[in-house]
Amino acid sequence: MKKRATVYDCSVIILPKIKNRAGNITPIHPFKNVPFDIKRVYYLYDVPGGESRGGHGHKELQQLIVAASGSFDVLLDDGENKKVVNLNRPYFGLLMPSGIWRELLNFSSGSICLVMASMLYSEDDYIREYEDYKQYVQGTLTL
Ligand code: TYD
């Protein structure tokens, strides 16, 4: 059986930044800047200031989360430990292995949450209820 990831396996990485007087570029390459192939990209925007989203877990999905603009907090929870990560630079990325519960909190107004995902969208991969997540990590529920 695969070892279950904990919040301590989630890390903030510093992404490359190509500097220019007229603005900077941050490229993200699969297998180079993230340890997976990028199958999907999505972004959250027009989130009202102070709003929260994304209270769910994923069974297999790995993600890199970037505050492409503005800032927000990511609450990470592995069923035992919790950790809050503040993302506030477009060249920081939160690398999340599979199996972690996460919530996105305290969006600054106008912020953009950019997500690089290892899988195509699949509702079957979501664990939407925290109680189900707790049971899932305890191995008592196969969702
Ligand atoms: P969801 O991941 O539940 O966002 P949050 O937890 O932040 O509210 O997605 C919200 C809705 O968008 C949900 O109905 C599924 C849909 N969705 C897609 O169709 N494709 C995607 O890639 C994503 C991320 C969401």
mmCIF file with all atom_site columns, C-alpha atoms and ligand atoms in Angstrom:
data_model
loop_
_atom_site.group_PDB
_atom_site.id
_atom_site.type_symbol
_atom_site.label_atom_id
_atom_site.label_alt_id
_atom_site.label_comp_id
_atom_site.label_asym_id
_atom_site.label_entity_id
_atom_site.label_seq_id
_atom_site.pdbx_PDB_ins_code
_atom_site.Cartn_x
_atom_site.Cartn_y
_atom_site.Cartn_z
_atom_site.occupancy
_atom_site.B_iso_or_equiv
_atom_site.pdbx_formal_charge
_atom_site.auth_seq_id
_atom_site.auth_comp_id
_atom_site.auth_asym_id
_atom_site.auth_atom_id
_atom_site.pdbx_PDB_model_num
ATOM   1   C CA  . MET A 1 1   ? 0.000   0.000  0.000   1.00 0.00 ? 1   MET A CA  1
ATOM   2   C CA  . LYS A 1 2   ? 1.192   3.519  -0.873  1.00 0.00 ? 2   LYS A CA  1
ATOM   3   C CA  . LYS A 1 3   ? 2.449   5.581  2.076   1.00 0.00 ? 3   LYS A CA  1
ATOM   4   C CA  . ARG A 1 4   ? -0.058  8.274  2.891   1.00 0.00 ? 4   ARG A CA  1
ATOM   5   C CA  . ALA A 1 5   ? 1.149   11.856 2.419   1.00 0.00 ? 5   ALA A CA  1
ATOM   6   C CA  . THR A 1 6   ? 1.087   14.301 5.322   1.00 0.00 ? 6   THR A CA  1
ATOM   7   C CA  . VAL A 1 7   ? 0.991   18.084 5.396   1.00 0.00 ? 7   VAL A CA  1
ATOM   8   C CA  . TYR A 1 8   ? 4.773   17.940 5.882   1.00 0.00 ? 8   TYR A CA  1
ATOM   9   C CA  . ASP A 1 9   ? 5.073   16.506 2.362   1.00 0.00 ? 9   ASP A CA  1
ATOM   10  C CA  . CYS A 1 10  ? 3.540   19.729 1.005   1.00 0.00 ? 10  CYS A CA  1
ATOM   11  C CA  . SER A 1 11  ? 6.222   22.270 0.182   1.00 0.00 ? 11  SER A CA  1
ATOM   12  C CA  . VAL A 1 12  ? 6.526   25.788 -1.106  1.00 0.00 ? 12  VAL A CA  1
ATOM   13  C CA  . ILE A 1 13  ? 8.917   25.864 -4.035  1.00 0.00 ? 13  ILE A CA  1
ATOM   14  C CA  . ILE A 1 14  ? 10.534  28.875 -5.630  1.00 0.00 ? 14  ILE A CA  1
ATOM   15  C CA  . LEU A 1 15  ? 9.794   28.912 -9.338  1.00 0.00 ? 15  LEU A CA  1
ATOM   16  C CA  . PRO A 1 16  ? 12.135  30.324 -11.961 1.00 0.00 ? 16  PRO A CA  1
ATOM   17  C CA  . LYS A 1 17  ? 11.803  34.015 -12.680 1.00 0.00 ? 17  LYS A CA  1
ATOM   18  C CA  . ILE A 1 18  ? 13.041  35.482 -15.919 1.00 0.00 ? 18  ILE A CA  1
ATOM   19  C CA  . LYS A 1 19  ? 13.502  39.137 -15.100 1.00 0.00 ? 19  LYS A CA  1
ATOM   20  C CA  . ASN A 1 20  ? 13.013  41.946 -17.518 1.00 0.00 ? 20  ASN A CA  1
ATOM   21  C CA  . ARG A 1 21  ? 12.662  45.682 -17.116 1.00 0.00 ? 21  ARG A CA  1
ATOM   22  C CA  . ALA A 1 22  ? 9.299   45.366 -18.849 1.00 0.00 ? 22  ALA A CA  1
ATOM   23  C CA  . GLY A 1 23  ? 8.018   42.552 -16.613 1.00 0.00 ? 23  GLY A CA  1
ATOM   24  C CA  . ASN A 1 24  ? 8.912   39.057 -15.474 1.00 0.00 ? 24  ASN A CA  1
ATOM   25  C CA  . ILE A 1 25  ? 8.105   35.566 -16.747 1.00 0.00 ? 25  ILE A CA  1
ATOM   26  C CA  . THR A 1 26  ? 7.730   32.406 -14.671 1.00 0.00 ? 26  THR A CA  1
ATOM   27  C CA  . PRO A 1 27  ? 7.694   29.228 -16.785 1.00 0.00 ? 27  PRO A CA  1
ATOM   28  C CA  . ILE A 1 28  ? 6.475   25.941 -15.293 1.00 0.00 ? 28  ILE A CA  1
ATOM   29  C CA  . HIS A 1 29  ? 7.614   22.755 -17.004 1.00 0.00 ? 29  HIS A CA  1
ATOM   30  C CA  . PRO A 1 30  ? 6.231   19.290 -16.302 1.00 0.00 ? 30  PRO A CA  1
ATOM   31  C CA  . PHE A 1 31  ? 8.767   16.942 -14.619 1.00 0.00 ? 31  PHE A CA  1
ATOM   32  C CA  . LYS A 1 32  ? 11.180  19.861 -14.195 1.00 0.00 ? 32  LYS A CA  1
ATOM   33  C CA  . ASN A 1 33  ? 9.430   22.357 -11.926 1.00 0.00 ? 33  ASN A CA  1
ATOM   34  C CA  . VAL A 1 34  ? 6.714   19.904 -10.854 1.00 0.00 ? 34  VAL A CA  1
ATOM   35  C CA  . PRO A 1 35  ? 7.217   16.142 -10.358 1.00 0.00 ? 35  PRO A CA  1
ATOM   36  C CA  . PHE A 1 36  ? 4.294   15.216 -12.622 1.00 0.00 ? 36  PHE A CA  1
ATOM   37  C CA  . ASP A 1 37  ? 2.928   15.715 -16.105 1.00 0.00 ? 37  ASP A CA  1
ATOM   38  C CA  . ILE A 1 38  ? 0.580   18.713 -16.255 1.00 0.00 ? 38  ILE A CA  1
ATOM   39  C CA  . LYS A 1 39  ? -2.731  17.480 -17.660 1.00 0.00 ? 39  LYS A CA  1
ATOM   40  C CA  . ARG A 1 40  ? -4.898  20.437 -16.734 1.00 0.00 ? 40  ARG A CA  1
ATOM   41  C CA  . VAL A 1 41  ? -4.592  24.079 -15.745 1.00 0.00 ? 41  VAL A CA  1
ATOM   42  C CA  . TYR A 1 42  ? -7.342  26.074 -14.108 1.00 0.00 ? 42  TYR A CA  1
ATOM   43  C CA  . TYR A 1 43  ? -7.550  29.360 -12.281 1.00 0.00 ? 43  TYR A CA  1
ATOM   44  C CA  . LEU A 1 44  ? -9.849  30.966 -9.778  1.00 0.00 ? 44  LEU A CA  1
ATOM   45  C CA  . TYR A 1 45  ? -10.539 34.660 -10.156 1.00 0.00 ? 45  TYR A CA  1
ATOM   46  C CA  . ASP A 1 46  ? -13.181 37.229 -9.260  1.00 0.00 ? 46  ASP A CA  1
ATOM   47  C CA  . VAL A 1 47  ? -13.154 35.749 -5.753  1.00 0.00 ? 47  VAL A CA  1
ATOM   48  C CA  . PRO A 1 48  ? -14.590 38.387 -3.399  1.00 0.00 ? 48  PRO A CA  1
ATOM   49  C CA  . GLY A 1 49  ? -12.008 39.681 -0.899  1.00 0.00 ? 49  GLY A CA  1
ATOM   50  C CA  . GLY A 1 50  ? -11.942 37.572 2.294   1.00 0.00 ? 50  GLY A CA  1
ATOM   51  C CA  . GLU A 1 51  ? -13.841 34.688 0.639   1.00 0.00 ? 51  GLU A CA  1
ATOM   52  C CA  . SER A 1 52  ? -12.960 30.958 1.033   1.00 0.00 ? 52  SER A CA  1
ATOM   53  C CA  . ARG A 1 53  ? -13.166 28.033 -1.394  1.00 0.00 ? 53  ARG A CA  1
ATOM   54  C CA  . GLY A 1 54  ? -11.900 24.614 -2.168  1.00 0.00 ? 54  GLY A CA  1
ATOM   55  C CA  . GLY A 1 55  ? -12.797 22.651 0.975   1.00 0.00 ? 55  GLY A CA  1
ATOM   56  C CA  . HIS A 1 56  ? -12.138 19.167 -0.359  1.00 0.00 ? 56  HIS A CA  1
ATOM   57  C CA  . GLY A 1 57  ? -9.589  16.390 -0.677  1.00 0.00 ? 57  GLY A CA  1
ATOM   58  C CA  . HIS A 1 58  ? -8.317  14.515 -3.713  1.00 0.00 ? 58  HIS A CA  1
ATOM   59  C CA  . LYS A 1 59  ? -7.501  10.836 -3.812  1.00 0.00 ? 59  LYS A CA  1
ATOM   60  C CA  . GLU A 1 60  ? -4.910  10.867 -6.610  1.00 0.00 ? 60  GLU A CA  1
ATOM   61  C CA  . LEU A 1 61  ? -4.598  14.426 -7.911  1.00 0.00 ? 61  LEU A CA  1
ATOM   62  C CA  . GLN A 1 62  ? -1.298  16.211 -7.400  1.00 0.00 ? 62  GLN A CA  1
ATOM   63  C CA  . GLN A 1 63  ? -1.245  19.964 -7.755  1.00 0.00 ? 63  GLN A CA  1
ATOM   64  C CA  . LEU A 1 64  ? 0.923   23.019 -7.844  1.00 0.00 ? 64  LEU A CA  1
ATOM   65  C CA  . ILE A 1 65  ? -0.930  26.084 -6.551  1.00 0.00 ? 65  ILE A CA  1
ATOM   66  C CA  . VAL A 1 66  ? 0.314   29.580 -7.368  1.00 0.00 ? 66  VAL A CA  1
ATOM   67  C CA  . ALA A 1 67  ? -0.995  33.006 -6.374  1.00 0.00 ? 67  ALA A CA  1
ATOM   68  C CA  . ALA A 1 68  ? -0.520  34.414 -9.882  1.00 0.00 ? 68  ALA A CA  1
ATOM   69  C CA  . SER A 1 69  ? -1.829  37.708 -8.536  1.00 0.00 ? 69  SER A CA  1
ATOM   70  C CA  . GLY A 1 70  ? -2.603  38.898 -5.003  1.00 0.00 ? 70  GLY A CA  1
ATOM   71  C CA  . SER A 1 71  ? -2.544  36.502 -2.079  1.00 0.00 ? 71  SER A CA  1
ATOM   72  C CA  . PHE A 1 72  ? -4.498  33.839 -0.198  1.00 0.00 ? 72  PHE A CA  1
ATOM   73  C CA  . ASP A 1 73  ? -3.937  31.190 2.449   1.00 0.00 ? 73  ASP A CA  1
ATOM   74  C CA  . VAL A 1 74  ? -4.056  27.449 1.884   1.00 0.00 ? 74  VAL A CA  1
ATOM   75  C CA  . LEU A 1 75  ? -5.130  25.390 4.873   1.00 0.00 ? 75  LEU A CA  1
ATOM   76  C CA  . LEU A 1 76  ? -3.641  21.918 4.555   1.00 0.00 ? 76  LEU A CA  1
ATOM   77  C CA  . ASP A 1 77  ? -4.958  19.020 6.601   1.00 0.00 ? 77  ASP A CA  1
ATOM   78  C CA  . ASP A 1 78  ? -3.967  15.345 6.483   1.00 0.00 ? 78  ASP A CA  1
ATOM   79  C CA  . GLY A 1 79  ? -6.546  14.215 9.022   1.00 0.00 ? 79  GLY A CA  1
ATOM   80  C CA  . GLU A 1 80  ? -4.041  14.523 11.875  1.00 0.00 ? 80  GLU A CA  1
ATOM   81  C CA  . ASN A 1 81  ? -1.977  17.637 11.258  1.00 0.00 ? 81  ASN A CA  1
ATOM   82  C CA  . LYS A 1 82  ? -2.916  21.034 9.910   1.00 0.00 ? 82  LYS A CA  1
ATOM   83  C CA  . LYS A 1 83  ? -0.723  23.684 8.342   1.00 0.00 ? 83  LYS A CA  1
ATOM   84  C CA  . VAL A 1 84  ? -1.507  27.080 6.821   1.00 0.00 ? 84  VAL A CA  1
ATOM   85  C CA  . VAL A 1 85  ? 0.575   28.346 3.913   1.00 0.00 ? 85  VAL A CA  1
ATOM   86  C CA  . ASN A 1 86  ? 0.318   31.932 2.712   1.00 0.00 ? 86  ASN A CA  1
ATOM   87  C CA  . LEU A 1 87  ? 0.945   32.384 -1.003  1.00 0.00 ? 87  LEU A CA  1
ATOM   88  C CA  . ASN A 1 88  ? 1.692   35.965 -1.955  1.00 0.00 ? 88  ASN A CA  1
ATOM   89  C CA  . ARG A 1 89  ? 4.216   35.941 -4.821  1.00 0.00 ? 89  ARG A CA  1
ATOM   90  C CA  . PRO A 1 90  ? 3.689   34.693 -8.399  1.00 0.00 ? 90  PRO A CA  1
ATOM   91  C CA  . TYR A 1 91  ? 7.018   32.817 -8.246  1.00 0.00 ? 91  TYR A CA  1
ATOM   92  C CA  . PHE A 1 92  ? 6.095   30.745 -5.164  1.00 0.00 ? 92  PHE A CA  1
ATOM   93  C CA  . GLY A 1 93  ? 4.268   27.481 -5.736  1.00 0.00 ? 93  GLY A CA  1
ATOM   94  C CA  . LEU A 1 94  ? 2.676   25.140 -3.229  1.00 0.00 ? 94  LEU A CA  1
ATOM   95  C CA  . LEU A 1 95  ? 3.364   21.576 -4.284  1.00 0.00 ? 95  LEU A CA  1
ATOM   96  C CA  . MET A 1 96  ? 0.705   19.220 -2.991  1.00 0.00 ? 96  MET A CA  1
ATOM   97  C CA  . PRO A 1 97  ? 0.883   15.438 -3.175  1.00 0.00 ? 97  PRO A CA  1
ATOM   98  C CA  . SER A 1 98  ? -2.318  13.406 -3.417  1.00 0.00 ? 98  SER A CA  1
ATOM   99  C CA  . GLY A 1 99  ? -4.524  12.650 -0.430  1.00 0.00 ? 99  GLY A CA  1
ATOM   100 C CA  . ILE A 1 100 ? -4.443  16.020 1.370   1.00 0.00 ? 100 ILE A CA  1
ATOM   101 C CA  . TRP A 1 101 ? -7.501  18.030 2.398   1.00 0.00 ? 101 TRP A CA  1
ATOM   102 C CA  . ARG A 1 102 ? -7.243  21.695 1.465   1.00 0.00 ? 102 ARG A CA  1
ATOM   103 C CA  . GLU A 1 103 ? -9.150  24.912 1.805   1.00 0.00 ? 103 GLU A CA  1
ATOM   104 C CA  . LEU A 1 104 ? -8.346  28.234 0.183   1.00 0.00 ? 104 LEU A CA  1
ATOM   105 C CA  . LEU A 1 105 ? -8.921  31.162 2.533   1.00 0.00 ? 105 LEU A CA  1
ATOM   106 C CA  . ASN A 1 106 ? -8.568  34.920 2.844   1.00 0.00 ? 106 ASN A CA  1
ATOM   107 C CA  . PHE A 1 107 ? -8.347  35.813 -0.825  1.00 0.00 ? 107 PHE A CA  1
ATOM   108 C CA  . SER A 1 108 ? -7.196  39.360 -1.381  1.00 0.00 ? 108 SER A CA  1
ATOM   109 C CA  . SER A 1 109 ? -9.485  41.150 -3.807  1.00 0.00 ? 109 SER A CA  1
ATOM   110 C CA  . GLY A 1 110 ? -8.411  40.736 -7.409  1.00 0.00 ? 110 GLY A CA  1
ATOM   111 C CA  . SER A 1 111 ? -6.255  37.693 -6.616  1.00 0.00 ? 111 SER A CA  1
ATOM   112 C CA  . ILE A 1 112 ? -5.786  34.816 -9.036  1.00 0.00 ? 112 ILE A CA  1
ATOM   113 C CA  . CYS A 1 113 ? -5.238  31.238 -7.890  1.00 0.00 ? 113 CYS A CA  1
ATOM   114 C CA  . LEU A 1 114 ? -3.547  29.299 -10.668 1.00 0.00 ? 114 LEU A CA  1
ATOM   115 C CA  . VAL A 1 115 ? -3.510  25.502 -10.381 1.00 0.00 ? 115 VAL A CA  1
ATOM   116 C CA  . MET A 1 116 ? -1.437  23.022 -12.392 1.00 0.00 ? 116 MET A CA  1
ATOM   117 C CA  . ALA A 1 117 ? -2.983  19.591 -12.008 1.00 0.00 ? 117 ALA A CA  1
ATOM   118 C CA  . SER A 1 118 ? -1.675  16.096 -12.697 1.00 0.00 ? 118 SER A CA  1
ATOM   119 C CA  . MET A 1 119 ? -5.022  14.720 -13.907 1.00 0.00 ? 119 MET A CA  1
ATOM   120 C CA  . LEU A 1 120 ? -7.976  15.658 -16.039 1.00 0.00 ? 120 LEU A CA  1
ATOM   121 C CA  . TYR A 1 121 ? -11.061 16.743 -14.104 1.00 0.00 ? 121 TYR A CA  1
ATOM   122 C CA  . SER A 1 122 ? -12.738 13.806 -12.414 1.00 0.00 ? 122 SER A CA  1
ATOM   123 C CA  . GLU A 1 123 ? -15.468 14.187 -9.813  1.00 0.00 ? 123 GLU A CA  1
ATOM   124 C CA  . ASP A 1 124 ? -14.656 10.616 -8.667  1.00 0.00 ? 124 ASP A CA  1
ATOM   125 C CA  . ASP A 1 125 ? -11.294 11.856 -7.424  1.00 0.00 ? 125 ASP A CA  1
ATOM   126 C CA  . TYR A 1 126 ? -12.887 14.384 -5.037  1.00 0.00 ? 126 TYR A CA  1
ATOM   127 C CA  . ILE A 1 127 ? -13.698 13.783 -1.387  1.00 0.00 ? 127 ILE A CA  1
ATOM   128 C CA  . ARG A 1 128 ? -16.168 16.560 -0.658  1.00 0.00 ? 128 ARG A CA  1
ATOM   129 C CA  . GLU A 1 129 ? -17.132 15.904 2.962   1.00 0.00 ? 129 GLU A CA  1
ATOM   130 C CA  . TYR A 1 130 ? -14.560 16.300 5.716   1.00 0.00 ? 130 TYR A CA  1
ATOM   131 C CA  . GLU A 1 131 ? -16.002 13.356 7.662   1.00 0.00 ? 131 GLU A CA  1
ATOM   132 C CA  . ASP A 1 132 ? -15.590 11.162 4.559   1.00 0.00 ? 132 ASP A CA  1
ATOM   133 C CA  . TYR A 1 133 ? -12.029 12.425 4.250   1.00 0.00 ? 133 TYR A CA  1
ATOM   134 C CA  . LYS A 1 134 ? -11.269 11.517 7.875   1.00 0.00 ? 134 LYS A CA  1
ATOM   135 C CA  . GLN A 1 135 ? -12.590 8.015  7.287   1.00 0.00 ? 135 GLN A CA  1
ATOM   136 C CA  . TYR A 1 136 ? -10.736 7.784  3.979   1.00 0.00 ? 136 TYR A CA  1
ATOM   137 C CA  . VAL A 1 137 ? -7.379  8.530  5.609   1.00 0.00 ? 137 VAL A CA  1
ATOM   138 C CA  . GLN A 1 138 ? -8.121  6.089  8.385   1.00 0.00 ? 138 GLN A CA  1
ATOM   139 C CA  . GLY A 1 139 ? -8.585  3.503  5.666   1.00 0.00 ? 139 GLY A CA  1
ATOM   140 C CA  . THR A 1 140 ? -12.128 2.666  6.686   1.00 0.00 ? 140 THR A CA  1
ATOM   141 C CA  . LEU A 1 141 ? -13.830 4.116  3.631   1.00 0.00 ? 141 LEU A CA  1
ATOM   142 C CA  . THR A 1 142 ? -13.038 3.316  0.016   1.00 0.00 ? 142 THR A CA  1
ATOM   143 C CA  . LEU A 1 143 ? -14.511 6.139  -2.028  1.00 0.00 ? 143 LEU A CA  1
HETATM 144 P P1  . TYD B 2 .   ? -14.368 22.768 -7.286  1.00 0.00 ? 1   TYD B P1  1
HETATM 145 O O1  . TYD B 2 .   ? -13.096 22.072 -7.596  1.00 0.00 ? 1   TYD B O1  1
HETATM 146 O O2  . TYD B 2 .   ? -15.401 22.058 -6.452  1.00 0.00 ? 1   TYD B O2  1
HETATM 147 O O3  . TYD B 2 .   ? -14.010 24.181 -6.659  1.00 0.00 ? 1   TYD B O3  1
HETATM 148 P P2  . TYD B 2 .   ? -14.119 24.712 -5.162  1.00 0.00 ? 1   TYD B P2  1
HETATM 149 O O4  . TYD B 2 .   ? -13.833 23.543 -4.259  1.00 0.00 ? 1   TYD B O4  1
HETATM 150 O O5  . TYD B 2 .   ? -13.084 25.792 -5.104  1.00 0.00 ? 1   TYD B O5  1
HETATM 151 O O6  . TYD B 2 .   ? -15.510 25.265 -5.012  1.00 0.00 ? 1   TYD B O6  1
HETATM 152 O O7  . TYD B 2 .   ? -15.043 23.184 -8.663  1.00 0.00 ? 1   TYD B O7  1
HETATM 153 C C1  . TYD B 2 .   ? -16.227 23.981 -8.712  1.00 0.00 ? 1   TYD B C1  1
HETATM 154 C C2  . TYD B 2 .   ? -17.049 23.530 -9.908  1.00 0.00 ? 1   TYD B C2  1
HETATM 155 O O8  . TYD B 2 .   ? -16.285 23.666 -11.118 1.00 0.00 ? 1   TYD B O8  1
HETATM 156 C C3  . TYD B 2 .   ? -17.487 22.074 -9.810  1.00 0.00 ? 1   TYD B C3  1
HETATM 157 O O9  . TYD B 2 .   ? -18.850 21.990 -10.174 1.00 0.00 ? 1   TYD B O9  1
HETATM 158 C C4  . TYD B 2 .   ? -16.673 21.360 -10.849 1.00 0.00 ? 1   TYD B C4  1
HETATM 159 C C5  . TYD B 2 .   ? -16.257 22.440 -11.821 1.00 0.00 ? 1   TYD B C5  1
HETATM 160 N N1  . TYD B 2 .   ? -14.888 22.189 -12.338 1.00 0.00 ? 1   TYD B N1  1
HETATM 161 C C6  . TYD B 2 .   ? -14.727 21.674 -13.608 1.00 0.00 ? 1   TYD B C6  1
HETATM 162 O O10 . TYD B 2 .   ? -15.697 21.402 -14.329 1.00 0.00 ? 1   TYD B O10 1
HETATM 163 N N2  . TYD B 2 .   ? -13.450 21.452 -14.075 1.00 0.00 ? 1   TYD B N2  1
HETATM 164 C C7  . TYD B 2 .   ? -12.350 21.703 -13.331 1.00 0.00 ? 1   TYD B C7  1
HETATM 165 O O11 . TYD B 2 .   ? -11.199 21.496 -13.789 1.00 0.00 ? 1   TYD B O11 1
HETATM 166 C C8  . TYD B 2 .   ? -12.530 22.230 -12.005 1.00 0.00 ? 1   TYD B C8  1
HETATM 167 C C9  . TYD B 2 .   ? -11.349 22.541 -11.116 1.00 0.00 ? 1   TYD B C9  1
HETATM 168 C C10 . TYD B 2 .   ? -13.811 22.465 -11.553 1.00 0.00 ? 1   TYD B C10 1
#
